[in-house]
PDB file of C-alpha atoms (C1' of nucleotides) in Angstrom:
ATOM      1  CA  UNK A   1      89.578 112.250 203.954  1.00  0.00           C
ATOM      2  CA  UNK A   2      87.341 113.129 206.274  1.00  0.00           C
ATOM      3  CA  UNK A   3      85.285 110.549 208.017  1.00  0.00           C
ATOM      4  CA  UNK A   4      81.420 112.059 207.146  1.00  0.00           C
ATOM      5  CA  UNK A   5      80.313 109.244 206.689  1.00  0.00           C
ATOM      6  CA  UNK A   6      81.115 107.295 209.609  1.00  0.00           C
ATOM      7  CA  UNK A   7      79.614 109.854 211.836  1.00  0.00           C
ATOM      8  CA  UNK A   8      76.082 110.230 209.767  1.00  0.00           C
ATOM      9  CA  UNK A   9      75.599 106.480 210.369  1.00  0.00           C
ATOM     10  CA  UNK A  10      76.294 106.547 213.585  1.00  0.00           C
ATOM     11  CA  UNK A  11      74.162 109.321 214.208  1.00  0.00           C
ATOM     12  CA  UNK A  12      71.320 108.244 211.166  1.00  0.00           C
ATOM     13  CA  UNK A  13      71.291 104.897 211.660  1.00  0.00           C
ATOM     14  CA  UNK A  14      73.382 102.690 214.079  1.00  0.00           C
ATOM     15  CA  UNK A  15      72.707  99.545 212.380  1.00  0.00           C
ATOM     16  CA  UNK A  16      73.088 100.800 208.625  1.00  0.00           C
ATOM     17  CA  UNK A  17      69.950  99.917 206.942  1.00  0.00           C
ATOM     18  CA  UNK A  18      67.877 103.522 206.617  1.00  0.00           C
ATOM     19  CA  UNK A  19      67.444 103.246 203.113  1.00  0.00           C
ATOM     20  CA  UNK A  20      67.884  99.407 203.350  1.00  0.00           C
ATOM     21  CA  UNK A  21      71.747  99.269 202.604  1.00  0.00           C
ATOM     22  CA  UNK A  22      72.308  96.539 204.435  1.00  0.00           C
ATOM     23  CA  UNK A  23      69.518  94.734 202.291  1.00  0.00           C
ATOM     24  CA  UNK A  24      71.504  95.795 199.498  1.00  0.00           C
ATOM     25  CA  UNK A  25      74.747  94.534 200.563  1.00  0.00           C
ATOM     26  CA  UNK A  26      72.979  91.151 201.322  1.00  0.00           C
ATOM     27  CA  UNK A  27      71.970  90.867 197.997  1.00  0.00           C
ATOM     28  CA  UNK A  28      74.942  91.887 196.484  1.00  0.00           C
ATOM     29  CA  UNK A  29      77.092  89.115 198.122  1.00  0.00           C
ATOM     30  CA  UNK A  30      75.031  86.909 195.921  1.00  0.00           C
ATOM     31  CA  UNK A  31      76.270  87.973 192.752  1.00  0.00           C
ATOM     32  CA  UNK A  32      80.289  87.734 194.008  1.00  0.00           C
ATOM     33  CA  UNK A  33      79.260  85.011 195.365  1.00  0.00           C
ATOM     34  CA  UNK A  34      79.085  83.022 192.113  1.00  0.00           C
ATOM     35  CA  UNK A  35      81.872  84.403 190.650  1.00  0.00           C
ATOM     36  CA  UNK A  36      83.661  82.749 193.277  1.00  0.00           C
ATOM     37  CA  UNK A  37      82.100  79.741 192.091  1.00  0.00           C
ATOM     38  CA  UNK A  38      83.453  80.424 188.645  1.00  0.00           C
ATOM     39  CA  UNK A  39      86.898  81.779 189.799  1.00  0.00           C
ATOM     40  CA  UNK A  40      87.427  78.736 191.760  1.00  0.00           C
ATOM     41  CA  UNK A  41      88.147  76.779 188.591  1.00  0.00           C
ATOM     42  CA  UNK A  42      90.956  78.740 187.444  1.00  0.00           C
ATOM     43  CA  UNK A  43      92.847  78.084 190.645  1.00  0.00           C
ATOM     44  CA  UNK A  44      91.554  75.048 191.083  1.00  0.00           C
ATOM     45  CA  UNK A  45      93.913  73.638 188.553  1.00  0.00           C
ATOM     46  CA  UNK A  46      96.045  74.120 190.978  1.00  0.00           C
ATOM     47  CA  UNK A  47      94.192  72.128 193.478  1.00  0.00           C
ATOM     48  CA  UNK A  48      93.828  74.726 195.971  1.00  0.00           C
ATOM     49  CA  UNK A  49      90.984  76.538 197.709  1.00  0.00           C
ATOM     50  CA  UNK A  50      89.798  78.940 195.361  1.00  0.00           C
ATOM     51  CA  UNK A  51      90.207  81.720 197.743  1.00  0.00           C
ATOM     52  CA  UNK A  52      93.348  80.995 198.184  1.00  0.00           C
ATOM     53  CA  UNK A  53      94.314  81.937 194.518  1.00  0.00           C
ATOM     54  CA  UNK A  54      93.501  85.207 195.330  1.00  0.00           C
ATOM     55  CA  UNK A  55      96.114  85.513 198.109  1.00  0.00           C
ATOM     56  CA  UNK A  56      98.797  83.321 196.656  1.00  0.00           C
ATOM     57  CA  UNK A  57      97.986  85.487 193.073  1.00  0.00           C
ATOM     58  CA  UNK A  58      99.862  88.117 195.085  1.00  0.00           C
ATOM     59  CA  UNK A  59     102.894  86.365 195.328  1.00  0.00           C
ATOM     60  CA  UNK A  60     102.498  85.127 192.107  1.00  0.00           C
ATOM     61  CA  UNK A  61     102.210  88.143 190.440  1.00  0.00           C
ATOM     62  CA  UNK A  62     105.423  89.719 192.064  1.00  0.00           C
ATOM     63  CA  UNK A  63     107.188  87.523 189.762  1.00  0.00           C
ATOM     64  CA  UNK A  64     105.230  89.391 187.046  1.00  0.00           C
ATOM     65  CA  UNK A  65     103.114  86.310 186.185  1.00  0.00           C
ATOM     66  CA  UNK A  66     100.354  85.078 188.229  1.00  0.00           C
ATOM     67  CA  UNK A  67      99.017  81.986 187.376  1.00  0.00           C
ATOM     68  CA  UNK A  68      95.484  82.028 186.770  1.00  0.00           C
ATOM     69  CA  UNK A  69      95.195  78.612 185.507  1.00  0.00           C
ATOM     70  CA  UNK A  70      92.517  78.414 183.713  1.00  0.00           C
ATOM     71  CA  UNK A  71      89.496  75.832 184.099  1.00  0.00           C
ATOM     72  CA  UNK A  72      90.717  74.645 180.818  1.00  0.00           C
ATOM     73  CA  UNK A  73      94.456  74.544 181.430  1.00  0.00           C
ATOM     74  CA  UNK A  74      94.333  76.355 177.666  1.00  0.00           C
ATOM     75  CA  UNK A  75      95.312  79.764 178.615  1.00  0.00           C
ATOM     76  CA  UNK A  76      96.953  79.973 182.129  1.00  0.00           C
ATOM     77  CA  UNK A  77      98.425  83.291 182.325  1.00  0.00           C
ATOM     78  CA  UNK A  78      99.489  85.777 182.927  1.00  0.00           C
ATOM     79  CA  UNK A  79      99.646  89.124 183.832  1.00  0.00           C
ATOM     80  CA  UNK A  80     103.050  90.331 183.083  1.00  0.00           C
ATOM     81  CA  UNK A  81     104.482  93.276 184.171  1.00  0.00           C
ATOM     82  CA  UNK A  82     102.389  95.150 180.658  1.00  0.00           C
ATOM     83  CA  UNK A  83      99.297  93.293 181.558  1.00  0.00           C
ATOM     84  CA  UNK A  84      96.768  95.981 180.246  1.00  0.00           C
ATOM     85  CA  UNK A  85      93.343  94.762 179.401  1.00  0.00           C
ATOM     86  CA  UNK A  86      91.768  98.380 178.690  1.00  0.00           C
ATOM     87  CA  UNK A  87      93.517  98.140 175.010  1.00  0.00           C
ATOM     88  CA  UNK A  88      90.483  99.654 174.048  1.00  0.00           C
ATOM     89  CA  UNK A  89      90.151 102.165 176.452  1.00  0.00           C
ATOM     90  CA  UNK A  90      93.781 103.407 175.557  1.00  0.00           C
ATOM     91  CA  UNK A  91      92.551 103.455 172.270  1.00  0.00           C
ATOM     92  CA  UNK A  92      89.637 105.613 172.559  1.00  0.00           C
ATOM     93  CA  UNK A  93      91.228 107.987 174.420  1.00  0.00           C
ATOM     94  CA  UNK A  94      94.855 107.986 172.342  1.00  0.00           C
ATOM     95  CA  UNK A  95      92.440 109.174 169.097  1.00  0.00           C
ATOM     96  CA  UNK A  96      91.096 111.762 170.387  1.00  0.00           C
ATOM     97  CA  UNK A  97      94.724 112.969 170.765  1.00  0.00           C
ATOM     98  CA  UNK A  98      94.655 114.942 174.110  1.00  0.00           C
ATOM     99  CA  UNK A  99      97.737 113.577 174.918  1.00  0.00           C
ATOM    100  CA  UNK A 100     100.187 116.048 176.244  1.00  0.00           C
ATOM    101  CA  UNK A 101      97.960 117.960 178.322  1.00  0.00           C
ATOM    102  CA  UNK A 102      95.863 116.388 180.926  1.00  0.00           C
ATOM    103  CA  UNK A 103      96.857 112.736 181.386  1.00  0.00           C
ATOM    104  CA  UNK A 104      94.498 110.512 179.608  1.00  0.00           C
ATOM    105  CA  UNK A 105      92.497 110.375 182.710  1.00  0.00           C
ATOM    106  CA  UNK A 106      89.178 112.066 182.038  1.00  0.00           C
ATOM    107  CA  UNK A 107      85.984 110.470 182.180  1.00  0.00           C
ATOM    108  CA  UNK A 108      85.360 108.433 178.981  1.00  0.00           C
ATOM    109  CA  UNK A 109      82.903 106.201 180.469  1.00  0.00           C
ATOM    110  CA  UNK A 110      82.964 104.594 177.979  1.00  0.00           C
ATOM    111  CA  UNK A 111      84.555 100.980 178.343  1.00  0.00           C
ATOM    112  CA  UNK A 112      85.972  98.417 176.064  1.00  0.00           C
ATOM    113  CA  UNK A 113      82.382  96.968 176.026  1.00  0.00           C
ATOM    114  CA  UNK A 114      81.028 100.093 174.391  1.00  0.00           C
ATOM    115  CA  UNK A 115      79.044 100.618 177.887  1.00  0.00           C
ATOM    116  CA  UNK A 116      79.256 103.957 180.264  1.00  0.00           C
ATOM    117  CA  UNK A 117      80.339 102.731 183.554  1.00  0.00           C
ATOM    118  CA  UNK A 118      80.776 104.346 186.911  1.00  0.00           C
ATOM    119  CA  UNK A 119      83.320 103.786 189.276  1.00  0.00           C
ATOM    120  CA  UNK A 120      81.860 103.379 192.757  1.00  0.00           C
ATOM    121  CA  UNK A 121      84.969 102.573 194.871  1.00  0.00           C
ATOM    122  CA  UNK A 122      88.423 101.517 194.376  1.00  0.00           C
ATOM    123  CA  UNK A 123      90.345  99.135 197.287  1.00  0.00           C
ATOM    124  CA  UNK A 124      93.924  98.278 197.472  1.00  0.00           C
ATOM    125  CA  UNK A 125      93.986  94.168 197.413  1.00  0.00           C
ATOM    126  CA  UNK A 126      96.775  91.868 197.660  1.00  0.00           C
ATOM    127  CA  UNK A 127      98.757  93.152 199.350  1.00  0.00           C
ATOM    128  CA  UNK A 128      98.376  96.136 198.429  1.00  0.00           C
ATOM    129  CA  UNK A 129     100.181  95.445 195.355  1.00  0.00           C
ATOM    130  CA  UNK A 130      97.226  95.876 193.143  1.00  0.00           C
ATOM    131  CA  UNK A 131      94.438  98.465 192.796  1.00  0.00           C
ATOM    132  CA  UNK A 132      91.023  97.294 192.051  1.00  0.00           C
ATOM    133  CA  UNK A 133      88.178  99.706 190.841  1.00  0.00           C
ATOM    134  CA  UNK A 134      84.755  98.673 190.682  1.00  0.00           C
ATOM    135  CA  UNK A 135      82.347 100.223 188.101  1.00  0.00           C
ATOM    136  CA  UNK A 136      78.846  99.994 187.569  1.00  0.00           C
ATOM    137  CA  UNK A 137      76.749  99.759 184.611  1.00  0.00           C
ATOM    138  CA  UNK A 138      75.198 103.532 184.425  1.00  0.00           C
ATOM    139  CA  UNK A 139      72.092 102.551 182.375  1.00  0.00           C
ATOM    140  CA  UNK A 140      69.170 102.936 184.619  1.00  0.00           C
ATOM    141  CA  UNK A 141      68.002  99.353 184.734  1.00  0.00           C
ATOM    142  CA  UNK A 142      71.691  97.333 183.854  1.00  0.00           C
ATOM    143  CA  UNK A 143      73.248  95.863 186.768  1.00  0.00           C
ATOM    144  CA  UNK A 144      75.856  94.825 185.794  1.00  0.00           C
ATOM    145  CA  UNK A 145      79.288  95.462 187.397  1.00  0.00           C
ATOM    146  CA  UNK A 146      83.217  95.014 186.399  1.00  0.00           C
ATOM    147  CA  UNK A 147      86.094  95.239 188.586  1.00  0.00           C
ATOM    148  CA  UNK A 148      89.994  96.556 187.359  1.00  0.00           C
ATOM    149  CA  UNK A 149      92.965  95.235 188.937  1.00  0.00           C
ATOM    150  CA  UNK A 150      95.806  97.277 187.977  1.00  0.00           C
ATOM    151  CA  UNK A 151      99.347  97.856 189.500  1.00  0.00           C
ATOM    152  CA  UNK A 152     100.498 100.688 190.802  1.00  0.00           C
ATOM    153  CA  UNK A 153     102.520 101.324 187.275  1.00  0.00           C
ATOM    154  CA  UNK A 154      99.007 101.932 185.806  1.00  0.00           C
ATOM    155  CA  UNK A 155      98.920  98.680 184.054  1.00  0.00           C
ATOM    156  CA  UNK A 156      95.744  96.240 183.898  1.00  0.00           C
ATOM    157  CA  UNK A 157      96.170  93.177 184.896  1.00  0.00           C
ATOM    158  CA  UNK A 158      92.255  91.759 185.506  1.00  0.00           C
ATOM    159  CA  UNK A 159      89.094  92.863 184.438  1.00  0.00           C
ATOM    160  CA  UNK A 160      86.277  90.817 185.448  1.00  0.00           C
ATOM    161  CA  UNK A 161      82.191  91.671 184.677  1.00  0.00           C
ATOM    162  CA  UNK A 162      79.730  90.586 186.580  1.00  0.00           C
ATOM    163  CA  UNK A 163      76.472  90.461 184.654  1.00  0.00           C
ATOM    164  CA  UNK A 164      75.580  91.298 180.856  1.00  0.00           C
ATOM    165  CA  UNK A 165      74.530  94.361 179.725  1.00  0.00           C
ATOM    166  CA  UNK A 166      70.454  94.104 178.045  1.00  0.00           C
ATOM    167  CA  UNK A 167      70.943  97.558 176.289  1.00  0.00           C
ATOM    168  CA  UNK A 168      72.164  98.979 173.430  1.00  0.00           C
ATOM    169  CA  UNK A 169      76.392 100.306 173.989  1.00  0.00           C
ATOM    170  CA  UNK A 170      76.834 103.701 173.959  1.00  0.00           C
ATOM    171  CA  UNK A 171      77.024 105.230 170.284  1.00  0.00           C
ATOM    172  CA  UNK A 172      80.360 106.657 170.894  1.00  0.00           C
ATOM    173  CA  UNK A 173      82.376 103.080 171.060  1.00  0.00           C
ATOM    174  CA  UNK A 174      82.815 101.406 167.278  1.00  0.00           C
ATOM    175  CA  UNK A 175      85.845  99.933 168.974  1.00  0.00           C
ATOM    176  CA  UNK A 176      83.632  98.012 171.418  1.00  0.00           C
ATOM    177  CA  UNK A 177      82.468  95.455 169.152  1.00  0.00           C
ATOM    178  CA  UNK A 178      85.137  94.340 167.179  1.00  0.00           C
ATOM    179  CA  UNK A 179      86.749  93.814 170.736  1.00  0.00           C
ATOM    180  CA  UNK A 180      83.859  91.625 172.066  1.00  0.00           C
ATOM    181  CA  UNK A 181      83.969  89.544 168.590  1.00  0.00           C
ATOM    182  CA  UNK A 182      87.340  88.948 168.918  1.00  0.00           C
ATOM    183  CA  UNK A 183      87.413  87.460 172.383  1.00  0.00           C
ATOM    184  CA  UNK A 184      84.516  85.123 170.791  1.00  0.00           C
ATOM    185  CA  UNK A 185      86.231  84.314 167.684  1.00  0.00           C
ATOM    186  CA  UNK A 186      89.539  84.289 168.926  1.00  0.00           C
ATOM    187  CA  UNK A 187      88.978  81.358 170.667  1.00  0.00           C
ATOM    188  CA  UNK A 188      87.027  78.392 169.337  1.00  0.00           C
ATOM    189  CA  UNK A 189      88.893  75.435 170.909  1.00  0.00           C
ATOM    190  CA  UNK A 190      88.083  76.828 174.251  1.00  0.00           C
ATOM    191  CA  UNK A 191      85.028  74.473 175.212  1.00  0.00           C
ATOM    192  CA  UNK A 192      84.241  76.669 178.076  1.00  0.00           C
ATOM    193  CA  UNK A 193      84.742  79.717 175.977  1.00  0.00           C
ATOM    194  CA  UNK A 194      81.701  77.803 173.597  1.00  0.00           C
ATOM    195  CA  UNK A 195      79.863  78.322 176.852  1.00  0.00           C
ATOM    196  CA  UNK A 196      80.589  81.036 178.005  1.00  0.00           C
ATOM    197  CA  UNK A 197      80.116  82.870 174.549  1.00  0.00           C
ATOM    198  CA  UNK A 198      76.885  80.806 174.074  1.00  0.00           C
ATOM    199  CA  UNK A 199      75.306  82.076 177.338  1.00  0.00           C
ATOM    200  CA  UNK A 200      76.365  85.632 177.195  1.00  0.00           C
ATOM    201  CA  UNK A 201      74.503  85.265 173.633  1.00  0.00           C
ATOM    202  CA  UNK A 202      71.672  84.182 174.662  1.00  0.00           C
ATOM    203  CA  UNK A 203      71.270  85.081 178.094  1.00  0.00           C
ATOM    204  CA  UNK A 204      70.836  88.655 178.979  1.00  0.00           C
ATOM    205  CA  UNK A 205      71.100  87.940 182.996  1.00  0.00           C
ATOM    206  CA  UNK A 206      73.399  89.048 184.772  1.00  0.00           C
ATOM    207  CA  UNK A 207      76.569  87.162 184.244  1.00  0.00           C
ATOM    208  CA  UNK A 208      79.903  87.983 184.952  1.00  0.00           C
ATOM    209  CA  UNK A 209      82.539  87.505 181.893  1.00  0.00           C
ATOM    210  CA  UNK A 210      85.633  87.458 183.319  1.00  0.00           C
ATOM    211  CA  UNK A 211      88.369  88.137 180.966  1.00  0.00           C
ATOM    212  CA  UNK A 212      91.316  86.378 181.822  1.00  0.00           C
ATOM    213  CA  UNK A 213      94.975  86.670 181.110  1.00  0.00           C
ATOM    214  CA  UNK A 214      96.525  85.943 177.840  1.00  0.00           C
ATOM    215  CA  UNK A 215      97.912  87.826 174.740  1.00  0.00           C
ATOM    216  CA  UNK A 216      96.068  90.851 173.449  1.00  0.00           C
ATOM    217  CA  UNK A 217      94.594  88.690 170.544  1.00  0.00           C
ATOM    218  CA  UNK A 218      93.504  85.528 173.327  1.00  0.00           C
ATOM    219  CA  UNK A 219      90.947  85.764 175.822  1.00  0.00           C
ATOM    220  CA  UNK A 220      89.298  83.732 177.337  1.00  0.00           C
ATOM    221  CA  UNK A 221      85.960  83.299 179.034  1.00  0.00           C
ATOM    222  CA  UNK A 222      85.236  81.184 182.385  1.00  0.00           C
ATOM    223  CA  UNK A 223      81.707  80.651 182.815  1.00  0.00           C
ATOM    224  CA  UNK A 224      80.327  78.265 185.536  1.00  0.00           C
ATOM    225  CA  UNK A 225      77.557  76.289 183.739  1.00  0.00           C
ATOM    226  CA  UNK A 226      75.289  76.551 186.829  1.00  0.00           C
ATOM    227  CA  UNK A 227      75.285  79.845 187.593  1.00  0.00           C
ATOM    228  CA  UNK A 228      74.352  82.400 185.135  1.00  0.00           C
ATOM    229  CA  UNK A 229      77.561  85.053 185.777  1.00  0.00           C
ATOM    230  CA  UNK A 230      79.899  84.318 184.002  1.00  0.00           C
ATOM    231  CA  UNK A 231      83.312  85.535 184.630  1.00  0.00           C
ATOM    232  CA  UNK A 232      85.102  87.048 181.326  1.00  0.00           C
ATOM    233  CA  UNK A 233      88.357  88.435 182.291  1.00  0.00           C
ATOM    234  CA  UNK A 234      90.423  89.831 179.260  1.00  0.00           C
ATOM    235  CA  UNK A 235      94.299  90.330 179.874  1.00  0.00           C
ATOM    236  CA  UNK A 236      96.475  91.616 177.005  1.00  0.00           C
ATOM    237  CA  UNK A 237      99.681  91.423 178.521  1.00  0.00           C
ATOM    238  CA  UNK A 238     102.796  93.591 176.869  1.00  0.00           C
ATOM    239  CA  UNK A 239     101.407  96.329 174.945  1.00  0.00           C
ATOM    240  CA  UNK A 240     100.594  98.943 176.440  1.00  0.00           C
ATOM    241  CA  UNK A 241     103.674  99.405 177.449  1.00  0.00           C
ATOM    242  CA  UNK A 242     103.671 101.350 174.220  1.00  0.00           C
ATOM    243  CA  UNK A 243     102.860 104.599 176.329  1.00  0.00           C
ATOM    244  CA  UNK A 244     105.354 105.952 177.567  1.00  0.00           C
ATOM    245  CA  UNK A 245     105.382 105.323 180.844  1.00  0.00           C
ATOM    246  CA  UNK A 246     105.122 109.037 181.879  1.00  0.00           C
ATOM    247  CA  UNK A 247     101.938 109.859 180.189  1.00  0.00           C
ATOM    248  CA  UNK A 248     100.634 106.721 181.804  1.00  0.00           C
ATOM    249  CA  UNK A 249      97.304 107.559 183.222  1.00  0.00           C
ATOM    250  CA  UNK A 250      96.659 106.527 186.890  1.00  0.00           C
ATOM    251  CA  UNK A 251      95.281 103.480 187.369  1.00  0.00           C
ATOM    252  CA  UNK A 252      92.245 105.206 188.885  1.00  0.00           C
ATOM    253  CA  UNK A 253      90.441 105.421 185.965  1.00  0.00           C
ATOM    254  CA  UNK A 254      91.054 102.585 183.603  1.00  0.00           C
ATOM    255  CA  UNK A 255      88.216 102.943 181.542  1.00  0.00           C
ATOM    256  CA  UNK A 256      88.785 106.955 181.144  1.00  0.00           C
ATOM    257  CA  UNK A 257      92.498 105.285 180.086  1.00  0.00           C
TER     258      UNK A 257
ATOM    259  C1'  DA B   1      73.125 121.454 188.018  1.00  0.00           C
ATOM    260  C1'  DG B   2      74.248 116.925 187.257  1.00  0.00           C
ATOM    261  C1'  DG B   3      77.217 113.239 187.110  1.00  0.00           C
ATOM    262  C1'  DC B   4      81.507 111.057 188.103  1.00  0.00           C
ATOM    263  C1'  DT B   5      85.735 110.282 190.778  1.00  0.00           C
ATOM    264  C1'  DT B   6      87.994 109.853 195.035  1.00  0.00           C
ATOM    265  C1'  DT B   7      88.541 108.200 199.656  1.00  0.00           C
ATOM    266  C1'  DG B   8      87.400 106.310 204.135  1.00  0.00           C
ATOM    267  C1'  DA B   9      84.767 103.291 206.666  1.00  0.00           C
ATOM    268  C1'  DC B  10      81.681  99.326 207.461  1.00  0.00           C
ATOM    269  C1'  DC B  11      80.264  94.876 206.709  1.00  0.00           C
ATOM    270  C1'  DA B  12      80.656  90.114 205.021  1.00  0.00           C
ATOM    271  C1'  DT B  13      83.195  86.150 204.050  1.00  0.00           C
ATOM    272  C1'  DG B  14      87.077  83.157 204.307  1.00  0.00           C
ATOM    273  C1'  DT B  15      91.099  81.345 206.548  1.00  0.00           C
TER     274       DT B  15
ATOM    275  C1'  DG C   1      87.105  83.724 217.942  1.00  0.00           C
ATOM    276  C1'  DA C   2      90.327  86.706 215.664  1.00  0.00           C
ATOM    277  C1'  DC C   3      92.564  88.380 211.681  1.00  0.00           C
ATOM    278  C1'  DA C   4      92.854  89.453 206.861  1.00  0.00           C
ATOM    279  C1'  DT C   5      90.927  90.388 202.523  1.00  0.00           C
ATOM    280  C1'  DG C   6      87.422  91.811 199.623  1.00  0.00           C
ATOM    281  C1'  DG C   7      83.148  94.418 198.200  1.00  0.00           C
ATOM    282  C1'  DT C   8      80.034  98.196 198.600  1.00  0.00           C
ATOM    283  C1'  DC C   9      78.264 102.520 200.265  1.00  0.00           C
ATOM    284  C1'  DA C  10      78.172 107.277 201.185  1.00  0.00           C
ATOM    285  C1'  DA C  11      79.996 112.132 201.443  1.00  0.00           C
ATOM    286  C1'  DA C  12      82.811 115.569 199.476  1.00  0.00           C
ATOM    287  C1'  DG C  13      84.997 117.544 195.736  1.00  0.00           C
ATOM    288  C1'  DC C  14      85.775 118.285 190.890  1.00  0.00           C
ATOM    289  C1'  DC C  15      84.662 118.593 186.070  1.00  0.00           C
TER     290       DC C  15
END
DNA sequence: AGGCTTTGACCATGT
DNA sequence: GACATGGTCAAAGCC
């Protein structure tokens, strides 16, 4: 829209750090930073550069399955074409049975998690052939952060959280925790799923979960052992799909989904 | 009135 | 060194 912005920092501050932004972005390339570090294992089954999943994921996905072999080889998959993660979002907001009027894209805030996040910017990546929002924790002191990759068709096919939450979920979510048990449960035999579940347990820092592909019932959890994000990406491929495709709600708000 | 979403731009990192 | 991609911020608008 209209370029504000650009113009105040050129006129506030030339070199961007007034209120100590640029400190702030400094520190925040730490925490991405170790997801890297815990992404690089998924592609790495491949052999390749870890950042060079990312790209190639592009390609991958066209075919409607991206490869996001995971550190354990157990659960490689997939985001096909109906990869929706926010199950639970669709959920919340199918109940409450405003379908028909307004698309289903009003603020729930409320995630999967059960926690009230806020989405602070939204970038077209690979090729433009996702969309990925990135949403904050909204509890004053909880950092922690998740980003959505959806297609353009409105479907989920990543969700990855950087950081645990220390606080109580919001009241309004009983959906929340039988979806966090499950991903736990669901998956003994995954060693780094032990892990993973065993330091989101017990550690309240910050770590990433990253959910990764699989069916609605699998997920698993990446977790790098050294660094305390973990990466928990949850995938439910085909489902969704149940909407119809018309009252699909735009992929800009997939937790208000 | 407050909070959240949207969008553009900037910066950082990786290739 | 340049290009491309990704991540975050900030302003405006909307609910």
């Amino acid at each position: 829209m209209v370029s504000p912005r650009k113009d105040a920092v050129d006129e506030v501050a030339p070199d961007k750090s007034p209120h100590g932004q640029s400190t702030d972005r400094g520190s925040h390339r730490s925490e991405p930073n170790n997801v890297s570090e815990i992404r690089a294992p998924q592609s790495d089954q491949d052999g390749s550069t870890p950042l060079n999943v990312r790209k190639k994921d592009s390609m991958e996905s066209n075919t409607s399955q991206s490869l996001r072999s995971d550190p354990q080889g157990s659960a490689s998959s997939i985001k096909s074409e109906k990869a929706s993660e926010t199950t639970t979002d669709i959920i919340l907001a199918s109940p409450s049975g405003p379908e028909g009027s307004t698309p289903t894209i009003m603020r729930e805030k409320v995630s999967e998690d059960g926690y009230n996040w806020r989405k602070y910017g939204q970038k077209l990546v690979r090729a433009n052939e996702f969309i990925r929002s990135y949403y904050k924790c909204t509890y004053p002191n909880c950092r922690v952060k998740k980003q959505l990759d959806c297609t353009h068709s409105g479907h989920i096919t990543d969700t990855i959280y950087f950081g645990q939450h220390d606080h109580p979920k919001a009241p309004n979510l009983p959906l929340a925790v039988g979806f966090v048990v499950s991903i736990v449960e669901e998956r003994p035999d995954d060693s780094s799923s032990s892990v993973a579940k065993d330091k989101s347990s017990d550690t309240h820092e910050q770590t990433p979960h990253k959910t990764e592909p699989m069916t609605d019932s699998q997920l698993s959890i990446v977790a790098s052992d050294d660094v305390k994000p973990l990466s928990q990406s949850n995938k439910i491929r085909d489902e969704i799909n149940d909407d119809s495709p018309g009252s699909k709600r735009r992929c800009v708000s997939p937790l208000a989904i």
